[in-house]
Amino acid sequence: MALLPATLLAAGAPQAATVDRMVLASGGAVLELSAPASGIMRIRMGRGKLPEDASWAVPAAARAARLPLQVTRSGETLQLRSAGISARIDRRTLRTEVLDGSGNVLLSDLAGSAALAAGGGFRLRGKLAGADHIFGLGDKTGTFDRKGGAYTMWNSDAYKFTQATDPLYKSIPFFMAVGDRGRAYGLFLDNTWRSTFDFGKTERDVLSISAEGGPVDYYVMSGPAPKDVLQQYARLTGTAPLPPQWALGFQQSKWSYKSDAEVRAIAQRLRGERLPADVVYMDIDYQDRSRPFTVNRKAFPDLRQLASDLRAQGLRLVLITDPHIANAPGQGYAAYDSGAVQDLFLKLPGGEYYSGDVWPGASVFPDFSRAKARSWWGELYAGLVADGVAGFWNDMNEPSIFNVASKTMPLDVVHRIESDDFAPRTTSHAELHNVYGQLNSRATYEGLSRLQPDVRPFVLTRATYAGGQRYAATWTGDNASSWQHLKIGTQQLLNLGLSGFSLAGNDVGGYAGEHPSPDLLTRWFQVGAFMPLFRAHAETNRPDQEPWVGDAAHVDIRRRFIEERYRLMPYLYGAAEENSRTGVPMLRPVFLNFPQVLAKGDRLGGSEDQFMLGGDLLVAPSPTPESPGEYTVELPGKGWYNYWTGQRLAGKGETIKPDIAQLPVYVRPGAIIPKQPLVQSTAFAPKGPLELHIYPGPDCQGEIYADDGASLAYQRGAYLRQRIRCEETEAGLRVEFEQRQGDWKPWWNGVKLHAYGWSVQAVPDMAAGSILIPRPTHSSGNGE
């Protein structure tokens, strides 16, 4: 079977044709190739027929798009060419090679139709290039480079996980391979069943991808640069929405602040200590008997007044809402009663509700694979939204179940898929387990969007699947208070960013285990201040670890780093906006901005220990953070600036002697960093000029992006975007403000230019124009 003219399939001389997809059959297997976008090849295969063309990760419009395929035949080989990517297929075995636009082999299939197992499931095999490094798969631990490891996709509650724990909370079956010269390709397996990725652990230089069931449906992205791969992946699975600006502020959480008075005390302490913050979280103890969508009125007599009073202090409330609904018929529990009357809970094969023990005790679970159940779930938030709650936290949604060895529900629990472009059908939890958390957060996000159509929702989820970035931010789960977790947490967040999830964080200070030492807590606040999601959180029955805990010297250091984050808010917000447009993450390994560093080899050219925030800031913690020993920071080129002093480095790096009061941060030569005067919350408008910190060098440019930080008005033109460039001339440093886009009126009336190595100059706010900064007659001590 083939969607080709008969003349092309006939024996004889090579011929050519153009099709929108290619379908071949051999040995009982059916293979389809299509090109949904430039640089992307989709490959599907099934036994006797193709698998259903439906997805929880890739929207229908992205799957339906098809670029032309130029097909030629030579003997038993078919060659397919499309924009930026091509493929070669052996018609007899259906083995397929995928090549980039220049003809370089990206992925060489070693299995073909033999990948399909007779009893269901499959095992794909391909060649791995010896020089390739592997990144992605979400926040899995192990080594930063996945090469040589094997990983399982199965969402799991992993309390106090270690560097060797696998699987964890998320299943994101996407990876990016990057060679030493910076050329990259990506692969996304769109399959929600339990699956494994083996990157040469079992067979040297062999990639093996297997699943217990579900479709062979994968996409190869040709890059060629790492950023290109991420943008191609975002073209398929979508980008994260632009978050509310307050979600980039400091967030204080604990299991649990157990009363109205305790929450108010936390808010008052944050403001009294002059610790900038935007969010206070409330864990399960605000609820009546840990039942979602209830409030313990003895402990929290007036939630609406609490939310209002905190909002007046520039603080928002985020509340936990787990997916387990107490199995409480006849008790007046509205969430149970309304779900039961509509028959929305998961069932066992015999037809009775599945009930599992979680925080409320015996609990039932919504069938989020049904659009009707997701709509019902979203409506449950109406009362909390009316009370002024700003965001919601979906935890325990792997789903996690107590008192069973599997830590989750039985695999034969029945789901009734009624959603999107899936054919209505029943299936087992074995198929839907890995996507349950994603669908839970989707239901929350879509519900909030209906309740407040012009307000950006904030949803935080623990478990998810590919494409879940469209609905929620995430965090790395129940980490431990240890130096090892401080380090591996950064690598987890970098790989999450390389897997589509940019707005992510880990629990600052550690969630579980021994209480962090003062030094560990301080270091975590320092590093956390440069993470996309900056949330301190810890479990119950352990000493406090809020930022004010400890001696004054440590508190002052933590305060200084939190304050610096708020000064950097225009830069952070611009990075979040870039991510929402392109899929390029806020937090980046060094090689993402500078692919050539991988050729250095040692510690992935610094990418193993260092990280970048946006395109211009490089943070360089110690590779052994618990050690007082010196270490060398090697930068990707000459001329970088010390962020704290503005001084330009003479060489490509420097030796650092660790100091608990300092964290080395560097600025790319040629960067223009927007900053603002200090505020205690993003709810308060800064007072004073916008600051543009200019670090002269090659390709000198930066961008300002701003909007109201809360609504969807930016989608209707209410935003400000402006590119700024600088050029050193004989007359001085010329700073050019390109024509401003959008019609949002900024909070600033003037701009202060900090040109390092030149001078400080105040200028009016400019919608367009240029300024010349004269050459300095002398150099000041602070680098300006």
PDB file of C-alpha atoms in Angstrom, residues 358-541:
ATOM      1  CA  VAL A 358      -5.053   9.692  50.039  1.00  0.00           C
ATOM      2  CA  TRP A 359      -5.106  12.749  52.361  1.00  0.00           C
ATOM      3  CA  PRO A 360      -8.909  12.786  52.894  1.00  0.00           C
ATOM      4  CA  GLY A 361      -8.951   9.006  53.413  1.00  0.00           C
ATOM      5  CA  ALA A 362     -10.951   6.971  50.894  1.00  0.00           C
ATOM      6  CA  SER A 363     -11.145   9.006  47.697  1.00  0.00           C
ATOM      7  CA  VAL A 364     -12.498   8.871  44.161  1.00  0.00           C
ATOM      8  CA  PHE A 365     -10.848  10.382  41.107  1.00  0.00           C
ATOM      9  CA  PRO A 366     -12.224  12.409  38.190  1.00  0.00           C
ATOM     10  CA  ASP A 367     -11.875  10.946  34.707  1.00  0.00           C
ATOM     11  CA  PHE A 368     -10.042  13.889  33.169  1.00  0.00           C
ATOM     12  CA  SER A 369      -9.952  12.140  29.769  1.00  0.00           C
ATOM     13  CA  ARG A 370     -13.581  13.263  29.443  1.00  0.00           C
ATOM     14  CA  ALA A 371     -14.158  16.884  28.421  1.00  0.00           C
ATOM     15  CA  LYS A 372     -17.282  16.881  30.593  1.00  0.00           C
ATOM     16  CA  ALA A 373     -15.256  15.959  33.689  1.00  0.00           C
ATOM     17  CA  ARG A 374     -12.685  18.657  32.985  1.00  0.00           C
ATOM     18  CA  SER A 375     -15.439  21.255  32.592  1.00  0.00           C
ATOM     19  CA  TRP A 376     -17.009  20.170  35.907  1.00  0.00           C
ATOM     20  CA  TRP A 377     -13.611  20.340  37.631  1.00  0.00           C
ATOM     21  CA  GLY A 378     -12.999  23.856  36.357  1.00  0.00           C
ATOM     22  CA  GLU A 379     -16.340  25.029  37.720  1.00  0.00           C
ATOM     23  CA  LEU A 380     -15.382  23.845  41.216  1.00  0.00           C
ATOM     24  CA  TYR A 381     -12.966  26.795  41.441  1.00  0.00           C
ATOM     25  CA  ALA A 382     -15.728  29.405  41.197  1.00  0.00           C
ATOM     26  CA  GLY A 383     -16.043  29.963  44.944  1.00  0.00           C
ATOM     27  CA  LEU A 384     -12.312  30.182  45.610  1.00  0.00           C
ATOM     28  CA  VAL A 385     -11.813  32.554  42.669  1.00  0.00           C
ATOM     29  CA  ALA A 386     -14.669  34.722  43.954  1.00  0.00           C
ATOM     30  CA  ASP A 387     -12.880  34.812  47.322  1.00  0.00           C
ATOM     31  CA  GLY A 388      -9.838  36.364  45.637  1.00  0.00           C
ATOM     32  CA  VAL A 389      -7.518  33.346  45.421  1.00  0.00           C
ATOM     33  CA  ALA A 390      -4.991  34.123  42.688  1.00  0.00           C
ATOM     34  CA  GLY A 391      -3.638  30.713  41.693  1.00  0.00           C
ATOM     35  CA  PHE A 392      -3.869  26.991  42.275  1.00  0.00           C
ATOM     36  CA  TRP A 393      -1.513  24.125  42.937  1.00  0.00           C
ATOM     37  CA  ASN A 394      -2.333  20.636  41.611  1.00  0.00           C
ATOM     38  CA  ASP A 395      -0.335  18.148  43.673  1.00  0.00           C
ATOM     39  CA  MET A 396      -0.501  14.339  44.084  1.00  0.00           C
ATOM     40  CA  ASN A 397      -1.648  13.983  40.463  1.00  0.00           C
ATOM     41  CA  GLU A 398       0.620  11.178  39.241  1.00  0.00           C
ATOM     42  CA  PRO A 399      -1.906  10.031  40.624  1.00  0.00           C
ATOM     43  CA  SER A 400      -0.463   9.118  44.033  1.00  0.00           C
ATOM     44  CA  ILE A 401      -2.252   6.558  46.210  1.00  0.00           C
ATOM     45  CA  PHE A 402      -1.338   5.613  49.797  1.00  0.00           C
ATOM     46  CA  ASN A 403      -1.039   2.121  51.268  1.00  0.00           C
ATOM     47  CA  VAL A 404      -0.403   0.255  48.001  1.00  0.00           C
ATOM     48  CA  ALA A 405       2.941  -1.020  46.723  1.00  0.00           C
ATOM     49  CA  SER A 406       2.494   0.555  43.286  1.00  0.00           C
ATOM     50  CA  LYS A 407       1.857   4.018  44.830  1.00  0.00           C
ATOM     51  CA  THR A 408      -0.857   4.513  42.231  1.00  0.00           C
ATOM     52  CA  MET A 409      -4.224   3.141  41.143  1.00  0.00           C
ATOM     53  CA  PRO A 410      -4.626  -0.314  39.528  1.00  0.00           C
ATOM     54  CA  LEU A 411      -3.801  -0.432  35.832  1.00  0.00           C
ATOM     55  CA  ASP A 412      -7.214  -1.895  34.968  1.00  0.00           C
ATOM     56  CA  VAL A 413      -9.127   1.151  36.230  1.00  0.00           C
ATOM     57  CA  VAL A 414     -11.384   2.201  33.353  1.00  0.00           C
ATOM     58  CA  HIS A 415     -11.183   5.579  31.599  1.00  0.00           C
ATOM     59  CA  ARG A 416     -13.803   6.711  29.084  1.00  0.00           C
ATOM     60  CA  ILE A 417     -12.053   8.906  26.529  1.00  0.00           C
ATOM     61  CA  GLU A 418     -14.398  11.612  25.263  1.00  0.00           C
ATOM     62  CA  SER A 419     -12.154  14.489  24.258  1.00  0.00           C
ATOM     63  CA  ASP A 420     -10.555  16.414  21.418  1.00  0.00           C
ATOM     64  CA  ASP A 421     -10.253  14.385  18.213  1.00  0.00           C
ATOM     65  CA  PHE A 422      -9.995  10.998  19.946  1.00  0.00           C
ATOM     66  CA  ALA A 423     -12.596   8.457  18.934  1.00  0.00           C
ATOM     67  CA  PRO A 424     -14.836   7.859  22.005  1.00  0.00           C
ATOM     68  CA  ARG A 425     -13.723   4.653  23.687  1.00  0.00           C
ATOM     69  CA  THR A 426     -12.896   3.043  26.987  1.00  0.00           C
ATOM     70  CA  THR A 427      -9.326   2.223  27.933  1.00  0.00           C
ATOM     71  CA  SER A 428      -7.283   1.224  30.944  1.00  0.00           C
ATOM     72  CA  HIS A 429      -5.309   3.365  33.328  1.00  0.00           C
ATOM     73  CA  ALA A 430      -2.175   1.808  31.820  1.00  0.00           C
ATOM     74  CA  GLU A 431      -2.722   4.123  28.838  1.00  0.00           C
ATOM     75  CA  LEU A 432      -3.799   7.256  30.708  1.00  0.00           C
ATOM     76  CA  HIS A 433      -1.580   7.126  33.819  1.00  0.00           C
ATOM     77  CA  ASN A 434       1.225   9.266  32.413  1.00  0.00           C
ATOM     78  CA  VAL A 435      -1.136  11.925  31.111  1.00  0.00           C
ATOM     79  CA  TYR A 436      -3.405  12.108  34.181  1.00  0.00           C
ATOM     80  CA  GLY A 437      -1.515  15.010  35.765  1.00  0.00           C
ATOM     81  CA  GLN A 438      -1.399  16.932  32.497  1.00  0.00           C
ATOM     82  CA  LEU A 439      -5.158  16.564  32.060  1.00  0.00           C
ATOM     83  CA  ASN A 440      -5.720  17.581  35.692  1.00  0.00           C
ATOM     84  CA  SER A 441      -3.772  20.814  35.184  1.00  0.00           C
ATOM     85  CA  ARG A 442      -5.492  21.362  31.843  1.00  0.00           C
ATOM     86  CA  ALA A 443      -8.881  21.138  33.546  1.00  0.00           C
ATOM     87  CA  THR A 444      -7.732  23.684  36.141  1.00  0.00           C
ATOM     88  CA  TYR A 445      -6.246  26.066  33.593  1.00  0.00           C
ATOM     89  CA  GLU A 446      -9.257  25.954  31.287  1.00  0.00           C
ATOM     90  CA  GLY A 447     -11.647  26.358  34.206  1.00  0.00           C
ATOM     91  CA  LEU A 448      -9.845  29.448  35.465  1.00  0.00           C
ATOM     92  CA  SER A 449      -9.818  30.856  31.933  1.00  0.00           C
ATOM     93  CA  ARG A 450     -13.603  30.508  31.750  1.00  0.00           C
ATOM     94  CA  LEU A 451     -14.139  32.011  35.210  1.00  0.00           C
ATOM     95  CA  GLN A 452     -11.877  35.006  34.522  1.00  0.00           C
ATOM     96  CA  PRO A 453     -11.585  35.328  30.740  1.00  0.00           C
ATOM     97  CA  ASP A 454      -9.193  38.285  30.781  1.00  0.00           C
ATOM     98  CA  VAL A 455      -6.952  37.156  33.657  1.00  0.00           C
ATOM     99  CA  ARG A 456      -3.872  35.001  33.099  1.00  0.00           C
ATOM    100  CA  PRO A 457      -4.287  31.786  35.105  1.00  0.00           C
ATOM    101  CA  PHE A 458      -1.536  30.492  37.351  1.00  0.00           C
ATOM    102  CA  VAL A 459      -1.478  26.729  37.822  1.00  0.00           C
ATOM    103  CA  LEU A 460       1.355  24.727  39.400  1.00  0.00           C
ATOM    104  CA  THR A 461       1.432  20.979  38.758  1.00  0.00           C
ATOM    105  CA  ARG A 462       3.660  18.187  40.057  1.00  0.00           C
ATOM    106  CA  ALA A 463       2.922  15.518  37.434  1.00  0.00           C
ATOM    107  CA  THR A 464       2.531  16.134  33.729  1.00  0.00           C
ATOM    108  CA  TYR A 465       3.169  14.930  30.183  1.00  0.00           C
ATOM    109  CA  ALA A 466       4.554  16.549  27.036  1.00  0.00           C
ATOM    110  CA  GLY A 467       2.467  19.569  26.057  1.00  0.00           C
ATOM    111  CA  GLY A 468       1.547  20.243  29.674  1.00  0.00           C
ATOM    112  CA  GLN A 469       3.509  23.492  29.481  1.00  0.00           C
ATOM    113  CA  ARG A 470       0.422  24.978  27.805  1.00  0.00           C
ATOM    114  CA  TYR A 471      -1.446  24.701  31.104  1.00  0.00           C
ATOM    115  CA  ALA A 472       0.860  24.866  34.100  1.00  0.00           C
ATOM    116  CA  ALA A 473       4.174  25.709  35.671  1.00  0.00           C
ATOM    117  CA  THR A 474       5.899  22.906  37.541  1.00  0.00           C
ATOM    118  CA  TRP A 475       8.432  22.056  40.202  1.00  0.00           C
ATOM    119  CA  THR A 476      10.704  19.087  40.870  1.00  0.00           C
ATOM    120  CA  GLY A 477       8.686  17.572  43.720  1.00  0.00           C
ATOM    121  CA  ASP A 478       9.728  16.381  47.150  1.00  0.00           C
ATOM    122  CA  ASN A 479      13.448  17.113  47.158  1.00  0.00           C
ATOM    123  CA  ALA A 480      15.711  16.894  50.194  1.00  0.00           C
ATOM    124  CA  SER A 481      17.711  19.468  52.148  1.00  0.00           C
ATOM    125  CA  SER A 482      21.182  18.501  50.970  1.00  0.00           C
ATOM    126  CA  TRP A 483      24.062  19.954  49.006  1.00  0.00           C
ATOM    127  CA  GLN A 484      23.570  17.213  46.424  1.00  0.00           C
ATOM    128  CA  HIS A 485      19.967  18.277  45.863  1.00  0.00           C
ATOM    129  CA  LEU A 486      20.993  21.904  45.497  1.00  0.00           C
ATOM    130  CA  LYS A 487      23.242  20.879  42.604  1.00  0.00           C
ATOM    131  CA  ILE A 488      21.088  18.245  40.910  1.00  0.00           C
ATOM    132  CA  GLY A 489      18.075  20.535  41.241  1.00  0.00           C
ATOM    133  CA  THR A 490      19.701  23.019  38.869  1.00  0.00           C
ATOM    134  CA  GLN A 491      20.378  20.269  36.343  1.00  0.00           C
ATOM    135  CA  GLN A 492      16.779  19.075  36.676  1.00  0.00           C
ATOM    136  CA  LEU A 493      15.476  22.559  35.892  1.00  0.00           C
ATOM    137  CA  LEU A 494      17.805  22.929  32.914  1.00  0.00           C
ATOM    138  CA  ASN A 495      16.571  19.654  31.429  1.00  0.00           C
ATOM    139  CA  LEU A 496      12.962  20.670  32.146  1.00  0.00           C
ATOM    140  CA  GLY A 497      13.579  23.852  30.174  1.00  0.00           C
ATOM    141  CA  LEU A 498      14.992  21.751  27.349  1.00  0.00           C
ATOM    142  CA  SER A 499      11.755  19.701  27.492  1.00  0.00           C
ATOM    143  CA  GLY A 500       9.295  22.573  27.063  1.00  0.00           C
ATOM    144  CA  PHE A 501       8.793  23.492  30.742  1.00  0.00           C
ATOM    145  CA  SER A 502      10.478  26.829  31.338  1.00  0.00           C
ATOM    146  CA  LEU A 503       8.510  28.174  34.318  1.00  0.00           C
ATOM    147  CA  ALA A 504       9.863  25.659  36.820  1.00  0.00           C
ATOM    148  CA  GLY A 505      11.593  25.619  40.175  1.00  0.00           C
ATOM    149  CA  ASN A 506      12.570  23.419  43.072  1.00  0.00           C
ATOM    150  CA  ASP A 507      11.765  23.801  46.755  1.00  0.00           C
ATOM    151  CA  VAL A 508      14.299  26.330  48.017  1.00  0.00           C
ATOM    152  CA  GLY A 509      16.005  24.948  51.103  1.00  0.00           C
ATOM    153  CA  GLY A 510      14.740  21.430  50.406  1.00  0.00           C
ATOM    154  CA  TYR A 511      11.353  19.956  51.211  1.00  0.00           C
ATOM    155  CA  ALA A 512      12.311  16.914  53.295  1.00  0.00           C
ATOM    156  CA  GLY A 513      15.140  15.379  55.274  1.00  0.00           C
ATOM    157  CA  GLU A 514      17.406  17.078  57.755  1.00  0.00           C
ATOM    158  CA  HIS A 515      17.016  20.779  58.397  1.00  0.00           C
ATOM    159  CA  PRO A 516      19.323  22.773  56.090  1.00  0.00           C
ATOM    160  CA  SER A 517      22.377  24.383  57.619  1.00  0.00           C
ATOM    161  CA  PRO A 518      22.491  28.201  57.504  1.00  0.00           C
ATOM    162  CA  ASP A 519      25.026  28.060  54.665  1.00  0.00           C
ATOM    163  CA  LEU A 520      22.971  25.591  52.624  1.00  0.00           C
ATOM    164  CA  LEU A 521      19.788  27.623  53.046  1.00  0.00           C
ATOM    165  CA  THR A 522      21.586  30.824  52.063  1.00  0.00           C
ATOM    166  CA  ARG A 523      23.209  29.229  49.017  1.00  0.00           C
ATOM    167  CA  TRP A 524      19.830  27.894  47.933  1.00  0.00           C
ATOM    168  CA  PHE A 525      18.269  31.346  48.160  1.00  0.00           C
ATOM    169  CA  GLN A 526      21.141  32.762  46.123  1.00  0.00           C
ATOM    170  CA  VAL A 527      20.787  30.202  43.339  1.00  0.00           C
ATOM    171  CA  GLY A 528      16.982  30.238  43.566  1.00  0.00           C
ATOM    172  CA  ALA A 529      16.949  33.975  42.938  1.00  0.00           C
ATOM    173  CA  PHE A 530      18.077  33.198  39.372  1.00  0.00           C
ATOM    174  CA  MET A 531      15.595  30.376  38.747  1.00  0.00           C
ATOM    175  CA  PRO A 532      12.384  30.933  36.738  1.00  0.00           C
ATOM    176  CA  LEU A 533      10.092  29.870  39.613  1.00  0.00           C
ATOM    177  CA  PHE A 534      11.394  31.029  43.008  1.00  0.00           C
ATOM    178  CA  ARG A 535       9.468  29.200  45.742  1.00  0.00           C
ATOM    179  CA  ALA A 536      10.598  28.231  49.246  1.00  0.00           C
ATOM    180  CA  HIS A 537       8.701  25.198  50.552  1.00  0.00           C
ATOM    181  CA  ALA A 538       9.161  22.564  53.262  1.00  0.00           C
ATOM    182  CA  GLU A 539       7.203  19.751  54.841  1.00  0.00           C
ATOM    183  CA  THR A 540       5.554  19.699  58.231  1.00  0.00           C
ATOM    184  CA  ASN A 541       7.175  18.778  61.563  1.00  0.00           C
TER     185      ASN A 541
END
